[in-house]
Coordinates of C-alpha atoms in Angstrom, one line a residue:
M1 CA 119.3 107.3 88.7
T2 CA 119.1 106.6 92.4
S3 CA 115.9 105.0 93.9
K4 CA 114.0 106.9 96.5
S5 CA 114.5 105.8 100.0
E6 CA 111.7 104.4 102.2
I7 CA 110.2 107.0 104.4
N8 CA 110.4 105.9 108.1
L9 CA 108.3 106.7 111.1
Q10 CA 110.0 109.1 113.6
N11 CA 107.8 107.9 116.3
F12 CA 104.4 106.6 117.1
Y13 CA 102.6 106.6 120.5
V14 CA 99.3 106.2 122.2
Y15 CA 98.6 108.0 125.5
N16 CA 95.9 109.1 127.9
S17 CA 96.6 112.2 130.0
A18 CA 94.0 111.0 132.6
F19 CA 96.3 108.2 133.6
G20 CA 99.5 108.7 135.8
Q21 CA 98.3 112.0 137.5
S22 CA 100.2 111.3 140.7
D23 CA 103.9 112.1 141.0
G24 CA 106.2 109.3 140.0
E25 CA 103.4 107.6 138.0
E26 CA 103.8 109.7 134.8
D27 CA 104.8 106.6 132.9
K28 CA 101.3 105.2 133.2
K29 CA 99.9 107.7 130.7
I30 CA 102.1 106.2 128.0
L31 CA 100.3 103.2 126.7
F32 CA 102.4 102.4 123.7
Y33 CA 105.6 103.9 122.2
Y34 CA 107.5 103.2 119.0
P35 CA 110.4 102.8 118.6
P36 CA 110.3 100.5 121.7
K37 CA 114.0 101.1 122.5
T38 CA 113.5 104.9 123.0
D39 CA 114.7 106.0 126.4
F40 CA 112.1 106.9 129.0
D41 CA 113.0 110.6 129.1
T42 CA 112.6 111.0 125.4
Q43 CA 109.3 109.3 125.5
M44 CA 108.1 111.6 128.3
K45 CA 109.4 114.7 126.5
N46 CA 107.5 113.8 123.2
V47 CA 104.3 112.9 125.0
G48 CA 104.5 116.0 127.1
L49 CA 105.0 118.1 124.1
S50 CA 101.9 116.5 122.4
E51 CA 99.8 117.2 125.6
A52 CA 100.9 120.8 125.7
I53 CA 100.2 121.4 122.0
V54 CA 96.7 119.9 122.3
K55 CA 95.9 121.8 125.4
F56 CA 97.2 125.0 124.0
T57 CA 95.4 124.9 120.8
D58 CA 92.2 123.9 122.7
T59 CA 92.0 127.3 124.2
F60 CA 91.5 128.8 120.7
S61 CA 88.9 126.4 119.5
S62 CA 87.4 123.8 121.7
D63 CA 85.2 122.5 118.7
Q64 CA 88.1 121.8 116.5
L65 CA 90.9 119.6 117.8
C66 CA 94.6 120.0 116.9
E67 CA 95.5 117.6 114.1
A68 CA 99.1 118.6 113.0
L69 CA 102.2 120.4 114.1
H70 CA 104.7 121.5 111.5
T71 CA 108.4 122.2 112.4
Q72 CA 111.5 122.7 110.2
K73 CA 112.7 119.1 110.5
S74 CA 109.5 117.1 111.1
R75 CA 105.9 116.9 111.4
Q76 CA 103.6 115.5 114.1
L77 CA 100.0 114.4 113.6
Y78 CA 97.5 114.0 116.3
Y79 CA 94.3 111.9 116.4
Q80 CA 91.8 111.5 119.3
A81 CA 90.7 107.9 118.7
E82 CA 88.4 107.9 121.8
G83 CA 87.7 110.2 124.6
G84 CA 91.0 110.9 126.3
F85 CA 92.9 108.5 124.1
W86 CA 95.3 110.2 121.7
M87 CA 97.4 108.6 118.9
T88 CA 100.4 110.5 117.5
V89 CA 102.7 109.8 114.7
G90 CA 105.9 111.6 113.8
I91 CA 106.9 111.5 110.1
P92 CA 109.0 111.5 108.0
F93 CA 112.7 111.0 107.5
V94 CA 114.9 109.0 105.2
T95 CA 118.2 107.5 106.2
K96 CA 121.2 108.3 103.8
V97 CA 124.8 107.7 103.9
K98 CA 127.5 110.3 103.2
D99 CA 131.3 109.7 103.5
G100 CA 130.5 106.5 105.4
T101 CA 128.2 108.2 107.9
E102 CA 124.5 107.8 108.2
Y103 CA 122.3 110.9 108.6
F104 CA 118.6 111.7 108.5
E105 CA 117.2 113.8 105.6
Y106 CA 113.8 115.1 106.5
Q107 CA 111.1 114.9 103.8
S108 CA 108.5 117.5 104.9
D109 CA 107.5 118.2 101.3
D110 CA 106.4 114.6 100.8
V111 CA 104.0 114.8 103.8
Q112 CA 100.4 115.7 103.3
D113 CA 98.4 116.1 106.6
N114 CA 95.2 114.7 105.2
V115 CA 96.9 111.6 103.9
Y116 CA 98.8 110.7 107.0
L117 CA 96.0 111.5 109.3
A118 CA 94.0 109.0 107.4
V119 CA 96.8 106.4 107.8
L120 CA 96.7 107.2 111.7
R121 CA 92.9 106.6 111.7
Q122 CA 93.3 103.5 109.7
S123 CA 95.7 102.1 112.3
Y124 CA 93.1 102.7 115.1
Q125 CA 90.4 101.1 113.0
M126 CA 92.4 98.0 112.3
F127 CA 93.3 97.8 116.0
R128 CA 89.6 98.1 117.0
L129 CA 88.7 95.4 114.3
F130 CA 90.9 92.8 115.9
K131 CA 91.1 93.9 119.6
G132 CA 88.1 96.0 120.3
S133 CA 88.0 99.7 121.4
F134 CA 90.3 101.0 124.2
T135 CA 87.3 101.7 126.4
S136 CA 85.9 98.3 126.0
I137 CA 89.3 96.5 126.7
L138 CA 89.5 98.6 129.9
S139 CA 86.0 97.8 130.9
N140 CA 86.4 94.1 130.3
S141 CA 89.6 94.0 132.4
R142 CA 88.1 96.1 135.2
G143 CA 90.3 99.1 134.4
D144 CA 93.5 97.1 134.2
V145 CA 95.8 99.4 132.2
I146 CA 98.5 96.9 131.9
H147 CA 96.2 94.6 130.0
L148 CA 95.5 97.4 127.5
K149 CA 99.2 98.0 127.1
H150 CA 99.8 94.4 126.4
K151 CA 97.1 94.4 123.6
L152 CA 98.5 97.6 122.1
D153 CA 102.0 96.3 122.1
H154 CA 101.0 92.9 120.6
F155 CA 99.1 94.6 117.7
F156 CA 101.1 97.7 116.9
S157 CA 104.6 96.1 117.2
R158 CA 103.6 94.1 114.2
Y159 CA 101.3 96.4 112.4
L160 CA 103.6 99.4 112.2
L161 CA 106.1 97.1 110.4
T162 CA 103.7 96.6 107.5
L163 CA 103.0 100.3 106.9
K164 CA 104.2 101.5 103.5
L165 CA 104.2 105.3 103.9
N166 CA 105.8 105.7 100.4
H167 CA 102.6 104.4 98.9
S168 CA 100.1 106.4 100.9
D169 CA 98.0 108.7 98.9
I170 CA 94.4 109.9 98.1
L171 CA 93.0 106.4 98.4
D172 CA 94.0 106.3 102.0
I173 CA 91.9 109.3 102.6
F174 CA 88.8 107.7 101.0
Q175 CA 89.4 104.1 102.2
G176 CA 86.8 103.2 99.8
I177 CA 85.4 99.9 98.6
Q178 CA 85.7 98.9 94.9
F179 CA 82.5 97.3 94.0
L180 CA 81.8 94.9 91.2
P181 CA 78.7 95.7 89.1
L182 CA 76.9 92.7 87.7
D183 CA 73.7 92.2 85.7
K184 CA 70.5 91.4 87.6
Q185 CA 70.6 87.7 86.9
T186 CA 74.1 87.1 88.0
F187 CA 73.8 89.3 91.1
L188 CA 70.6 87.4 92.0
H189 CA 72.5 84.2 91.9
V190 CA 75.2 85.5 94.2
Q191 CA 72.5 86.8 96.6
C192 CA 70.6 83.5 96.5
F193 CA 74.0 81.7 97.3
V194 CA 74.6 84.0 100.2
N195 CA 71.1 83.5 101.6
L196 CA 71.5 79.7 101.2
I197 CA 74.7 79.8 103.3
E198 CA 73.1 81.8 106.1
A199 CA 69.9 79.5 106.0
T200 CA 72.0 76.2 106.0
F201 CA 74.4 77.3 108.6
A202 CA 72.7 79.1 111.6
Q203 CA 76.2 79.9 113.0
V204 CA 76.9 82.4 110.1
K205 CA 75.6 85.7 111.0
Y206 CA 77.0 87.8 108.1
T207 CA 78.5 87.0 104.8
A208 CA 80.5 88.9 102.2
F209 CA 81.3 87.9 98.7
L210 CA 84.3 89.3 96.6
Y211 CA 85.5 88.6 93.2
N212 CA 89.0 89.8 92.1
D213 CA 89.3 92.0 95.1
Q214 CA 85.9 93.7 94.3
L215 CA 83.0 93.5 96.5
V216 CA 79.8 92.0 95.2
W217 CA 77.7 91.6 98.4
S218 CA 78.1 92.3 102.1
G219 CA 75.7 91.9 105.1
L220 CA 77.9 94.1 107.3
E221 CA 77.3 97.8 107.9
P222 CA 79.4 99.8 105.4
E223 CA 81.7 101.3 108.0
D224 CA 82.6 97.8 109.3
M225 CA 82.9 96.4 105.8
Q226 CA 85.3 99.3 105.0
V227 CA 87.8 98.1 107.4
V228 CA 87.4 94.4 106.8
Y229 CA 87.7 95.1 103.0
R230 CA 91.0 96.8 103.5
Y231 CA 92.3 94.0 105.6
L232 CA 91.4 91.5 103.0
V233 CA 92.6 93.2 99.9
T234 CA 96.0 94.7 101.3
S235 CA 97.0 91.9 103.8
L236 CA 95.2 88.6 104.0
L237 CA 94.6 87.8 100.3
P238 CA 97.9 88.9 98.9
A239 CA 99.7 86.8 101.5
H240 CA 97.5 83.9 100.7
L241 CA 98.1 84.2 97.0
E242 CA 101.9 84.5 97.6
T243 CA 101.8 81.2 99.6
E244 CA 99.8 79.6 96.7
L245 CA 102.3 80.7 94.1
Q246 CA 105.3 79.4 96.1
G247 CA 103.6 76.0 96.3
G248 CA 102.9 75.8 92.6
S249 CA 99.5 75.8 90.9
M250 CA 96.3 75.7 92.9
P251 CA 95.5 72.1 93.9
R252 CA 92.0 70.7 93.7
H253 CA 90.0 69.5 96.6
P254 CA 92.4 67.3 98.6
S255 CA 89.9 64.5 99.3
S256 CA 89.5 63.8 95.5
P257 CA 92.8 64.7 93.8
F258 CA 91.8 62.9 90.5
L259 CA 88.4 64.5 90.2
S260 CA 87.4 68.0 89.2
S261 CA 85.1 68.4 92.2
H262 CA 86.1 72.0 93.0
Y263 CA 88.9 74.4 93.7
G264 CA 87.7 75.7 97.0
R265 CA 90.0 76.0 100.0
F266 CA 90.1 77.9 103.4
V267 CA 92.2 81.0 103.7
T268 CA 91.5 81.2 107.4
G269 CA 90.9 77.8 108.9
P270 CA 92.4 74.3 108.4
A271 CA 95.0 73.9 105.7
N272 CA 94.1 70.2 105.2
L273 CA 90.7 69.0 106.1
Q274 CA 92.0 65.3 106.0
D275 CA 94.7 66.0 108.7
A276 CA 93.0 66.2 112.1
S277 CA 96.3 66.8 113.8
G278 CA 96.4 70.3 112.2
G279 CA 93.2 71.3 114.1
T280 CA 91.2 74.2 112.8
G281 CA 94.1 76.4 111.9
K282 CA 94.2 80.1 112.5
V283 CA 90.8 81.9 112.4
P284 CA 91.0 85.6 113.6
K285 CA 88.3 87.0 115.8
V286 CA 87.0 90.4 114.7
Y287 CA 85.0 93.1 116.4
V288 CA 82.2 94.8 114.5
N289 CA 79.5 97.4 115.3
N290 CA 82.0 99.0 117.8
D291 CA 80.2 102.3 117.9
A292 CA 77.0 100.7 119.4
T293 CA 77.2 97.2 121.1
P294 CA 80.5 95.5 120.0
E295 CA 79.9 92.1 118.5
I296 CA 82.6 89.3 118.2
Y297 CA 82.8 87.0 115.3
H298 CA 85.1 84.3 113.9
L299 CA 86.2 85.5 110.4
V300 CA 86.3 82.4 108.2
V301 CA 87.5 83.2 104.6
Y302 CA 86.9 80.6 101.8
R303 CA 88.3 81.0 98.3
A304 CA 87.8 79.3 95.0
L305 CA 89.7 80.6 92.0
S306 CA 89.1 84.4 91.9
A307 CA 86.0 84.4 94.4
T308 CA 86.2 84.9 98.1
V309 CA 83.5 84.3 100.6
C310 CA 83.8 85.8 104.1
L311 CA 81.7 84.1 106.9
F312 CA 81.3 85.9 110.2
I313 CA 80.4 83.1 112.7
E314 CA 79.3 83.8 116.3
G315 CA 82.4 84.4 118.3
S316 CA 81.0 82.5 121.4
L317 CA 81.0 79.2 119.4
H318 CA 83.8 76.6 119.4
L319 CA 84.9 75.9 115.9
N320 CA 85.7 72.3 115.1
L321 CA 86.9 70.4 112.2
D322 CA 83.5 68.8 111.4
L323 CA 82.0 72.4 110.8
F324 CA 84.8 73.2 108.3
K325 CA 84.2 69.9 106.5
R326 CA 80.5 70.7 106.2
L327 CA 81.3 74.1 105.0
D328 CA 83.8 72.9 102.4
I329 CA 81.3 70.3 101.1
F330 CA 78.6 72.9 100.7
L331 CA 80.7 75.9 99.5
G332 CA 83.2 74.3 97.3
P333 CA 81.2 72.9 94.4
Q334 CA 78.6 75.8 94.4
L335 CA 81.2 78.5 94.5
T336 CA 83.3 76.9 91.8
T337 CA 80.2 76.9 89.6
L338 CA 79.2 80.4 90.5
V339 CA 82.6 81.9 89.9
S340 CA 82.5 80.8 86.3
E341 CA 79.3 82.7 85.8
V342 CA 80.7 85.8 87.5
A343 CA 83.8 85.5 85.4
E344 CA 81.9 85.3 82.2
Q345 CA 79.8 88.3 83.0
C346 CA 83.0 90.3 83.9
G347 CA 84.5 89.3 80.5
R348 CA 81.5 90.7 78.7
Q349 CA 81.7 93.9 80.6
A350 CA 85.4 94.3 80.0
A351 CA 84.9 93.8 76.2
G352 CA 82.2 96.5 76.2
I353 CA 84.4 98.9 78.1
N354 CA 87.3 98.4 75.7
A355 CA 85.0 98.8 72.6
N356 CA 83.6 102.1 74.0
S357 CA 86.9 103.6 75.1
L358 CA 87.9 106.3 72.7
D359 CA 91.0 107.4 74.5
P360 CA 92.5 105.3 77.3
S361 CA 95.1 107.9 78.2
P362 CA 93.1 110.1 80.7
K363 CA 93.2 108.5 84.3
F364 CA 90.6 109.1 87.0
V365 CA 89.8 108.5 90.7
Y366 CA 86.1 108.4 91.8
F367 CA 84.7 108.3 95.4
N368 CA 81.1 108.3 96.7
K369 CA 80.9 109.0 100.3
L370 CA 77.3 107.9 100.5
N371 CA 78.1 104.2 99.9
L372 CA 81.9 104.3 100.1
A373 CA 82.2 103.2 96.5
Q374 CA 85.7 103.9 94.9
K375 CA 87.1 103.5 91.5
S376 CA 90.5 104.3 90.1
T377 CA 92.4 103.9 86.9
V378 CA 95.2 106.0 88.4
H379 CA 96.1 102.9 90.5
L380 CA 96.8 99.8 88.5
D381 CA 95.9 97.4 91.2
S382 CA 94.0 97.5 94.6
R383 CA 96.8 96.1 96.7
R384 CA 98.2 99.5 97.6
T385 CA 101.7 98.7 96.5
G386 CA 102.6 101.9 94.7
N387 CA 101.7 100.6 91.2
V388 CA 100.3 103.8 89.7
A389 CA 100.0 105.3 86.2
V390 CA 101.0 108.9 87.1
T391 CA 104.1 110.6 88.7
P392 CA 104.4 111.0 92.4
E393 CA 104.0 114.9 92.0
V394 CA 100.6 114.4 90.2
L395 CA 99.5 111.9 92.9
R396 CA 100.2 114.5 95.6
L397 CA 98.3 117.0 93.7
L398 CA 95.1 114.9 93.8
A399 CA 95.4 114.8 97.7
D400 CA 96.1 118.6 97.7
I401 CA 92.9 119.2 95.8
N402 CA 91.0 117.0 98.2
A403 CA 92.4 118.9 101.1
D404 CA 91.2 122.2 99.5
K405 CA 87.7 121.0 98.9
A406 CA 86.5 122.4 102.3
R407 CA 86.6 125.9 100.7
M408 CA 84.0 124.8 98.1
S409 CA 80.3 124.5 98.8
T410 CA 78.5 121.3 98.1
T411 CA 79.5 121.6 94.4
G412 CA 82.8 122.8 92.9
E413 CA 85.6 122.3 90.5
T414 CA 89.4 122.8 90.5
I415 CA 91.6 122.7 87.4
L416 CA 95.4 122.7 87.7
K417 CA 98.2 122.5 85.1
T418 CA 101.7 121.3 86.0
M419 CA 105.1 122.3 84.5
T420 CA 105.2 118.9 82.9
D421 CA 101.9 119.5 81.0
Y422 CA 99.7 117.4 83.2
W423 CA 96.2 118.7 83.7
V424 CA 94.6 117.7 87.0
V425 CA 90.9 118.3 87.5
G426 CA 88.9 117.8 90.7
K427 CA 85.1 117.9 90.8
V428 CA 82.9 117.7 93.9
S429 CA 79.1 117.2 93.8
N430 CA 76.5 115.7 96.1
L431 CA 79.2 113.9 98.3
R432 CA 80.8 112.5 95.2
E433 CA 84.3 113.3 94.2
F434 CA 85.9 112.9 90.7
Y435 CA 89.5 113.5 89.9
V436 CA 90.8 113.4 86.3
V437 CA 94.5 113.4 85.2
I438 CA 95.3 114.3 81.5
H439 CA 98.7 114.5 80.0
Q440 CA 98.2 116.7 77.0
K441 CA 100.8 119.3 76.0
N442 CA 98.9 121.8 73.7
A443 CA 95.3 121.5 75.2
N444 CA 93.3 124.5 76.4
L445 CA 90.7 124.8 79.2
I446 CA 87.8 124.2 76.9
E447 CA 89.3 121.0 75.5
I448 CA 90.2 119.7 79.0
N449 CA 86.7 120.5 80.1
D450 CA 85.1 118.6 77.2
E451 CA 87.4 115.6 77.9
V452 CA 86.4 115.5 81.5
K453 CA 82.7 115.6 80.6
R454 CA 83.3 112.8 78.1
L455 CA 85.2 110.6 80.6
S456 CA 82.4 111.2 83.1
D457 CA 79.7 110.3 80.7
S458 CA 81.5 107.0 79.6
Q459 CA 82.7 105.9 83.1
L460 CA 80.0 107.2 85.5
K461 CA 76.8 107.0 83.4
S462 CA 74.5 106.7 86.3
I463 CA 76.2 109.4 88.4
F464 CA 74.7 112.9 88.4
F465 CA 77.1 115.9 88.5
H466 CA 75.9 119.4 88.7
D467 CA 77.4 121.7 85.9

């Protein structure tokens, strides 16, 4: 059996038609283009086609912007990130070899508009998190388009290489947050710990607390935490854990190697607090509250065992090694103690779930648009690595049902059966979505409906669904 080839981007570009209006200055409207080695004539042809399609479709509906163009060989998706600024992506194709010659095989059946439009939006949100909005960059540089081009090239030339289009699915549409429910006492201890951090260190404006890639507490607005959470779970923390694994087991606090003081260490910040020559290490700056008045913060991430604390420190402050030492002395012992309590609570919850689970075979995906809460047993981890418990065809069906929900009212249900005896159910109610996958050959609609109700009652006890 041959493995499936990776889907590649055909192109990706950012442009603004308001730039380069004069003859001979048309290149100024192209702010970023990938692949970078594409000749200028091809760039202008593709950008010109995008401009023409957007303007043409605007004559039919000025309220609804053009989002996709389907052709026999490829597909173009359009996203207006800001006023006048358009981002376009062309996908997909795979490279194959026949008789010693490489050729492109187009995979239009594998492309779902709602999934890849979400990927396009995420790319903008991630850029805005680390660089700020396009408009603010131009404003701060007094309209210097070259400065904006440099920032776009610096970010996207790296970011696009990290995209895993083969693993994009319905969770990219939701871009939700997986929360960790705790009992009142444990949650109160976490909240007291967070409050104590912010009271002790006036430089810390916001704090977020995660355990095993699940969010326990965040002081950020949900929309900002949504983007930060994705960066942490899919990029920063996996890279940090890989580095730790390559270096062996996790060391204890470097200042006391023979004492069990704590297991805390900085993910962003100094690698060794005892070595002043290393400085403060790499600490990224992030932009939050971009829709109102953008605020800039240093993102300091500290981790002990399975717990992660994110500290958003005023961006105007100069970070020094003394601050990191004081943070380590304060955070390390308390976080190491607190993570043990959270782990014990999670262990009790897991035991209860296993005891009450009558049939583990049905899989589900849940999303609440009100608080961005997300839960999935279809995906076996939250790292977005393609580790799923269903077939690719069933995974695409989930996104198809999601795309079709616009035809429903505030409440609705869709039930499908595949040729391979998979039942796929999608329920929408009160801005909540619930998708269930059941692999059962001889079941009927009544049995499937009863199974969905049972699953909803056991997994989402506090969630109200209209019948």
